[in-house]
Coordinates of C-alpha atoms and ligand atoms in Angstrom, one line a residue:
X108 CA 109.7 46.8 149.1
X109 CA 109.7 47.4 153.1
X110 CA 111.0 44.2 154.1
X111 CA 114.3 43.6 154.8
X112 CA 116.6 42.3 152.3
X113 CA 118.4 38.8 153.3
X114 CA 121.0 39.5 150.7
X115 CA 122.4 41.6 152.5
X116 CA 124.4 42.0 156.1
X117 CA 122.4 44.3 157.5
X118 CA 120.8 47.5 157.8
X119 CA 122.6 51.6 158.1
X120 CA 120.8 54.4 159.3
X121 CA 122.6 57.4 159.5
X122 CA 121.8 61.1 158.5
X123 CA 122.5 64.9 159.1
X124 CA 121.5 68.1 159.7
X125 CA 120.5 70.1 156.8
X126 CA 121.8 73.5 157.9
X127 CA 123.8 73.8 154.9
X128 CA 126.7 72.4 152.5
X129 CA 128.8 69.5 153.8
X130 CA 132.3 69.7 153.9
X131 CA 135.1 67.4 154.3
X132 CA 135.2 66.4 158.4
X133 CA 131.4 65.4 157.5
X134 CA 133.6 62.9 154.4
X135 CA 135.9 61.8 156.2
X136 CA 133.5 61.0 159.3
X137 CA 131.0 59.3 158.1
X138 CA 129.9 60.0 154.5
X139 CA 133.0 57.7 152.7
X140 CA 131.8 54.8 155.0
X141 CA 128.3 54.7 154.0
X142 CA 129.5 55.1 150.2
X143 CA 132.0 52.2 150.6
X144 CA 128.8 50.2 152.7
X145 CA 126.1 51.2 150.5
X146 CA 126.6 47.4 148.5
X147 CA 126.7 45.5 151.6
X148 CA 124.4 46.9 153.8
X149 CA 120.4 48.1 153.4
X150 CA 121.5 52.0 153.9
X151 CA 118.9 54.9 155.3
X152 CA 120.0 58.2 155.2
X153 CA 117.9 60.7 157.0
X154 CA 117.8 64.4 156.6
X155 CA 117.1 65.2 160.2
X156 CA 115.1 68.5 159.2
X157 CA 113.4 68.1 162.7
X158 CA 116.5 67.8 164.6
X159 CA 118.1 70.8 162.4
X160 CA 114.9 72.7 163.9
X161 CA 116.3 72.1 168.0
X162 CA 118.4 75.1 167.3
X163 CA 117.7 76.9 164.1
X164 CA 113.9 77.3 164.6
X165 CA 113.3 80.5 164.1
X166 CA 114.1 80.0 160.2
X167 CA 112.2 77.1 159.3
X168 CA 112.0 78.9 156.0
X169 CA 115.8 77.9 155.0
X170 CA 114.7 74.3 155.3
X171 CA 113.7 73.8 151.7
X172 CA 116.9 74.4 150.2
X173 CA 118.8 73.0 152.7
X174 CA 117.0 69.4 152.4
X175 CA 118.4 69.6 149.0
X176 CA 121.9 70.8 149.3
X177 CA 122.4 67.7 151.9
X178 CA 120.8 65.2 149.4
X179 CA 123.1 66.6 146.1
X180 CA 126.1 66.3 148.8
X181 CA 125.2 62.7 149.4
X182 CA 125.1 61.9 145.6
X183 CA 127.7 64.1 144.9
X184 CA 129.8 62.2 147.3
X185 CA 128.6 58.8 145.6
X186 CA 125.4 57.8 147.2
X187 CA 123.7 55.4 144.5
X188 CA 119.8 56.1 145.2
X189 CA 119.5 52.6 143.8
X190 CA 121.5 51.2 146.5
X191 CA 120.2 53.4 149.6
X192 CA 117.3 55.1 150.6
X193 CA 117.2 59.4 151.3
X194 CA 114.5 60.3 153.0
X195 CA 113.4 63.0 155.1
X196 CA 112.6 63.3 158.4
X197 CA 109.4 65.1 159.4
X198 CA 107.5 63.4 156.3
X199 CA 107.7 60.2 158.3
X200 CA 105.5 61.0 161.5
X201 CA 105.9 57.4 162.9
X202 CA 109.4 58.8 164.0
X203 CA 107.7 61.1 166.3
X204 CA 105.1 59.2 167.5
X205 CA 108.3 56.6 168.4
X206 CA 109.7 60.2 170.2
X207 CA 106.8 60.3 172.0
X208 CA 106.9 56.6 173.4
X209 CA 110.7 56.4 174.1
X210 CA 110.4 59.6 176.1
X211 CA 108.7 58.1 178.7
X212 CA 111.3 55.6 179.6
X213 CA 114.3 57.8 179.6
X214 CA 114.7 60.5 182.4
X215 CA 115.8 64.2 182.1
X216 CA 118.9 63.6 184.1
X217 CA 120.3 61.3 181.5
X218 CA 119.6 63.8 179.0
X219 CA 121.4 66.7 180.6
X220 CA 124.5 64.6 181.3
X221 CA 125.0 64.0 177.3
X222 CA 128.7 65.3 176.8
X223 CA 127.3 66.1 173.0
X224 CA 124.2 68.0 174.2
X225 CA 126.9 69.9 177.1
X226 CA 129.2 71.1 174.7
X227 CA 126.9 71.9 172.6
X228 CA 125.0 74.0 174.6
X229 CA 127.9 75.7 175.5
X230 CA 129.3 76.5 172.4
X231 CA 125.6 77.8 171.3
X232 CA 126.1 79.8 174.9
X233 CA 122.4 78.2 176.3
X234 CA 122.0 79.1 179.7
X235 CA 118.5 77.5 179.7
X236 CA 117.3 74.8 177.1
X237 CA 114.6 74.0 175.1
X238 CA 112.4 71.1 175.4
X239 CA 113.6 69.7 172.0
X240 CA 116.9 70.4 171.6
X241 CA 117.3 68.6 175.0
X242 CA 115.5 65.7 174.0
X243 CA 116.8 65.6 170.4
X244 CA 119.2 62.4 171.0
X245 CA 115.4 60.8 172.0
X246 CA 114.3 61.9 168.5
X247 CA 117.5 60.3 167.0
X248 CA 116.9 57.0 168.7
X249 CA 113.5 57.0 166.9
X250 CA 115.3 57.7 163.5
X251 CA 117.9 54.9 163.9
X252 CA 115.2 52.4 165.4
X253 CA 112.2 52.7 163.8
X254 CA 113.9 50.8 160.7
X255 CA 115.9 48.5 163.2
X256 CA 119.0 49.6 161.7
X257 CA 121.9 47.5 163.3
X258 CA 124.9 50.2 161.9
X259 CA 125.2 53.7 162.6
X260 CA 128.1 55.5 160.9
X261 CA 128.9 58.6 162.0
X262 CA 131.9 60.5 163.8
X263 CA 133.0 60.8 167.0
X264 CA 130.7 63.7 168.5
X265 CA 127.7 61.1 168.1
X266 CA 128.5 58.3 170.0
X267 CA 126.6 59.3 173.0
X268 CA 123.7 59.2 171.6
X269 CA 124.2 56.0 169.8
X270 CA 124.8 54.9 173.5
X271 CA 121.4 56.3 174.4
X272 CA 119.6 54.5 171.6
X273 CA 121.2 51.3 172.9
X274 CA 120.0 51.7 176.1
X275 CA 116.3 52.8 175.5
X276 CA 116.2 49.8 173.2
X277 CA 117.3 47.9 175.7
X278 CA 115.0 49.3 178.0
X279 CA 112.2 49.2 175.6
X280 CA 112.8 45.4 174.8
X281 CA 112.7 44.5 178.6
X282 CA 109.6 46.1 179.6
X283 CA 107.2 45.8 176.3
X284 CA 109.5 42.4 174.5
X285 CA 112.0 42.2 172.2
X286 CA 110.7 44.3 169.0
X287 CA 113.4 46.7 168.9
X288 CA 117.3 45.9 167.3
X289 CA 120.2 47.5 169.4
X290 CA 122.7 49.4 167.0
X291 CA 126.4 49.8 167.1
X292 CA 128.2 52.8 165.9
X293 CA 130.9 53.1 163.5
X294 CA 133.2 55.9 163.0
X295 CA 135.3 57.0 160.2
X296 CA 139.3 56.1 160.2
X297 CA 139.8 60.1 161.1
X298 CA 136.9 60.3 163.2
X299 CA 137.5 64.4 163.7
X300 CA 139.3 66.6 160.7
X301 CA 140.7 69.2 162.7
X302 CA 139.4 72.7 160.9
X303 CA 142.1 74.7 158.4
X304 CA 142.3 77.5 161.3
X305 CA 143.4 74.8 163.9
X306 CA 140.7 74.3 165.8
X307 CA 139.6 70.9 167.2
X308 CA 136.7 70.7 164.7
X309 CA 135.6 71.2 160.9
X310 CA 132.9 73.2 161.0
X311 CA 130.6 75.4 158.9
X312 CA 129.8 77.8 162.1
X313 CA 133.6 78.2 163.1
X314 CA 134.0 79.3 158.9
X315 CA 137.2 76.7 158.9
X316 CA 135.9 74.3 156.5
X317 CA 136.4 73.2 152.6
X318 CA 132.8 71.9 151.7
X319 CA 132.5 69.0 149.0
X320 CA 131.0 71.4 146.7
X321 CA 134.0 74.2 147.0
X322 CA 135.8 75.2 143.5
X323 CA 138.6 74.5 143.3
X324 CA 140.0 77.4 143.2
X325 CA 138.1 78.1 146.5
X326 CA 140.5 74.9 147.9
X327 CA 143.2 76.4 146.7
X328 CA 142.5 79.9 148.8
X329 CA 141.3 77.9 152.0
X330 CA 144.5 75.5 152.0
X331 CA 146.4 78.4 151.4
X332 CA 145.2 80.1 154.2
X333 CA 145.7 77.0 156.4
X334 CA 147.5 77.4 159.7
X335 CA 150.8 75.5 159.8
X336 CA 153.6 75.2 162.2
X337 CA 154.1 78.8 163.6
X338 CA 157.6 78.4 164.6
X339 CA 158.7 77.8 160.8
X340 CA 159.5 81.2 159.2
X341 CA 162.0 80.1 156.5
X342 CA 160.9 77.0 153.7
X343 CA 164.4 75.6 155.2
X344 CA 163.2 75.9 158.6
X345 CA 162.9 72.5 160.1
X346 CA 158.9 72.0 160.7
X347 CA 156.5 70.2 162.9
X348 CA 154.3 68.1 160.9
X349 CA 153.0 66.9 164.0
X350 CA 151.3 69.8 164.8
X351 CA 150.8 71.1 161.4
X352 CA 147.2 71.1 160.6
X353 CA 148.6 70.5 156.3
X354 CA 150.2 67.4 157.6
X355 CA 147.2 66.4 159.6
X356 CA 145.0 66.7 156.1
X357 CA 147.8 65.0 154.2
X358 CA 147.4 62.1 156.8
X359 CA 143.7 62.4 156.1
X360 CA 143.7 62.2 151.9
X361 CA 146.5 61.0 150.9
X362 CA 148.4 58.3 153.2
X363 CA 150.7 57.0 150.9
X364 CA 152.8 60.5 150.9
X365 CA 152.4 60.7 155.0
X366 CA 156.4 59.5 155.7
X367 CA 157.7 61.7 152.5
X368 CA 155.9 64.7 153.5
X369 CA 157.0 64.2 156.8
X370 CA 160.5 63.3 156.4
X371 CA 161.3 66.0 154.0
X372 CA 159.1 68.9 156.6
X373 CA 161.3 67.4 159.6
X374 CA 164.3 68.4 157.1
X375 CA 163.2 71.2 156.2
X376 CA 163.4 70.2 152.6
X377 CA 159.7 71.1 151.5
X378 CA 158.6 74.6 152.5
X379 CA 154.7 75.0 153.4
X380 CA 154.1 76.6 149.9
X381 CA 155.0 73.3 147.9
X382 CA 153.2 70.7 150.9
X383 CA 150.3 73.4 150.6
X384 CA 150.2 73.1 146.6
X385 CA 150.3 69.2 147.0
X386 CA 147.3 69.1 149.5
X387 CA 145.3 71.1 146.9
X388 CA 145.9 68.9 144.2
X389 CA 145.2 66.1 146.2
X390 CA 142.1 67.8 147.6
X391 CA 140.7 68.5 143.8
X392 CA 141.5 65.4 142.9
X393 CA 138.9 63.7 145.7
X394 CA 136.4 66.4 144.8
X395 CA 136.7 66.5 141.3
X396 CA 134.1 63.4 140.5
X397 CA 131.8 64.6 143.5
X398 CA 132.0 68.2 141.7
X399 CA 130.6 66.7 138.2
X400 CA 128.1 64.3 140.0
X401 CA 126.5 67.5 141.7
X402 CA 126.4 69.5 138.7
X403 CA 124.9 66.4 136.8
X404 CA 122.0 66.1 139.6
X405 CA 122.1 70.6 139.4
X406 CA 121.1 70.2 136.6
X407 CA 118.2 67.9 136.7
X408 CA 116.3 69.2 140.2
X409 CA 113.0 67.4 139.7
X410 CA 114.9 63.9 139.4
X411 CA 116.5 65.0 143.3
X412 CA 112.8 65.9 144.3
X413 CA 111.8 62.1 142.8
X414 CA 114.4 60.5 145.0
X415 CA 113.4 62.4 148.1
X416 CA 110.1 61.4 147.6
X417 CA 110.6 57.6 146.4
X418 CA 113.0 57.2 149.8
X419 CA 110.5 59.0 152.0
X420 CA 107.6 56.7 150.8
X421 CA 110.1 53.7 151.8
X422 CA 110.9 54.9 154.8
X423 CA 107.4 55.1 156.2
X424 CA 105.9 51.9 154.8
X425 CA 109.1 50.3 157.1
X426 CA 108.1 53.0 159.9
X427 CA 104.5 51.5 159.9
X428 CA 105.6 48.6 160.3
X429 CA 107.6 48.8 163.1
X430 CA 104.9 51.4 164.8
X431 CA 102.5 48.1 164.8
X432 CA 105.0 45.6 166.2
X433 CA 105.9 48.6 168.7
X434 CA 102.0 49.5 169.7
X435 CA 101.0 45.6 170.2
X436 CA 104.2 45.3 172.4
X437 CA 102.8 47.8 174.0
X438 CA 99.6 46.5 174.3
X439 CA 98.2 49.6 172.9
X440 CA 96.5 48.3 169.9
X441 CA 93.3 48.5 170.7
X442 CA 91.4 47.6 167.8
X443 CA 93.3 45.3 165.5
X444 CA 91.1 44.1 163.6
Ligands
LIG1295 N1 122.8 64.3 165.0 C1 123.4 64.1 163.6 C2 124.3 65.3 163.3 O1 124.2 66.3 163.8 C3 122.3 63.9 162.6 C4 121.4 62.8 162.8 C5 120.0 62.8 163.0 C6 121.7 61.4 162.8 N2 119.5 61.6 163.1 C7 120.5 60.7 163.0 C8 122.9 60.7 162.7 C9 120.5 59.3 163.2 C10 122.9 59.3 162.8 C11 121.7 58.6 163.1 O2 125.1 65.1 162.4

């Protein structure tokens, strides 16, 4: 079962965070392209429960839900456990023994330039760091390599660190030989939702999200309270679609209405109400299927625990594998006989 399948193009490894529910920037990122890529490619998913622990470690104890919200979101959203393999991260130890080994070749100066790392740090307001949430991109070049996965999908705020991976592998591969595979990154057609209050970002901490598993009539009240163009008082008010964070999700979901929506804004002829009320629809419409998948998979917990486990077993039988071609590059397999 651990080798890789010649069927098929190649291999994904891409994963989150469990701190929670995943909502719609984490859709349109990333999560529709390993859906869509599940058939072609031999897909990983990690839940990075590890790297979710850089900055929420002092409640390890939400962990064990969390795991499980992030795997019903990923076969909510359509990942076939047939076709892809959900594991999780801190039952496969080979990934930080690989930590371990990369971290020697990569300095702490390359770490603390990380745009990702910066901004995040300042948004968390870190005036000092610790230890593992600095050297978490190290930890996520372990996850992507130690199944030599050629194709990372994930949205804009990674790439950094998919650049880091590519250069410890390369770095790797030149000192020790050529064991490791270099990965490329691939990001989502909107690779950044902008959030429902504005803001740059989608996200759960800024409270400006619709998550996949959201009522609908919880869509409803978020796009309703969505900020539009602030100069429009009057539905006949001519509007801004280009800075109207509706239009921007309309461009998101549903491009075949974009130049409607946006002629008849320009024109004042739809008011925010009515393009509000069509976003909704829209919006339910994408989530509805996700909505009944989740309850289906609700409904039966032990069968979620079953596919954690079966993926997790996968995982590591790969992991070993690579950990021996890794340690006799390294020429520290002492005994292997
Ligand atoms: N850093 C990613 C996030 O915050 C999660 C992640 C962990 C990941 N390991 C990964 C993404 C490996 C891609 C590949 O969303």
């Amino acid at each position: 079962m651990a080798e890789i399948q010649t069927t098929k193009k190649g291999r994904i490894l891409t994963g989150d965070r469990p701190t929670g529910k995943l909502h719609l920037g984490h859709y349109v990122g990333s999560l529709i392209n390993r859906v869509r890529l599940q058939d072609e490619y031999d897909t990983f998913l990690i839940i990075a429960d590890v790297q979710a622990l850089t900055t929420n470690f002092e409640e390890p104890e939400k962990l064990a839900r969390d795991v499980r919200e992030v795997a019903l979101d990923y076969l909510a959203a359509g990942i076939d456990p047939e076709k892809s393999t959900i594991f999780v991260q801190s039952l496969v130890p080979e990934i930080a023994e690989l930590t371990i080994f990369y971290s020697m070749i990569i300095t702490v100066n390359t770490l603390r330039h990380n745009p990702t790392i910066k901004s995040e740090a300042a948004q968390r307001g870190y005036t000092d760091m610790t230890y593992g949430f600095l050297g978490y991109p190290v930890s996520q070049a372990a996850d992507i390599t130690f199944c030599k996965a050629n194709l990372v999908p994930v949205g804009e705020d990674q790439l950094p660190h998919i650049e880091l991976t590519r250069k410890l592998v390369r770095r790797f591969n030149s000192l020790y030989g050529p064991v490791l595979v270099e990965p490329e990154a691939l990001v989502g057609e909107v690779p950044r939702l902008v959030g429902l209050d504005g803001a740059a970002k989608m996200s759960k901490s800024l409270d400006n999200a619709i998550n996949l598993s959201d009522p609908p009539e919880e869509v409803e009240r978020r796009v309703k309270n969505a900020v539009t163009d602030p100069a429009r008082i009057r539905a006949t008010d001519p509007g801004h679609p280009d800075i109207c964070t509706v239009f921007a999700y309309h461009t998101a979901f549903n491009k075949p209405v974009i130049p409607e929506i946006e002629e008849s804004c320009k024109k004042g002829a739809i008011g925010c109400v009515a393009c509000k009320k069509r976003l909704t629809a829209t919006l339910n419409e994408l989530l509805e299927p996700m909505r009944e998948r989740r309850a289906r998979y609700e409904a039966n917990p032990k069968l979620v625990d079953e596919i954690l486990l079966a993926g997790t077993a996968r995982a590591r039988a790969v992991a070993k594998e690579t950990m021996a071609q890794v340690r006799e590059a390294m020429k520290i397999n002492y005994f292997p006989w």
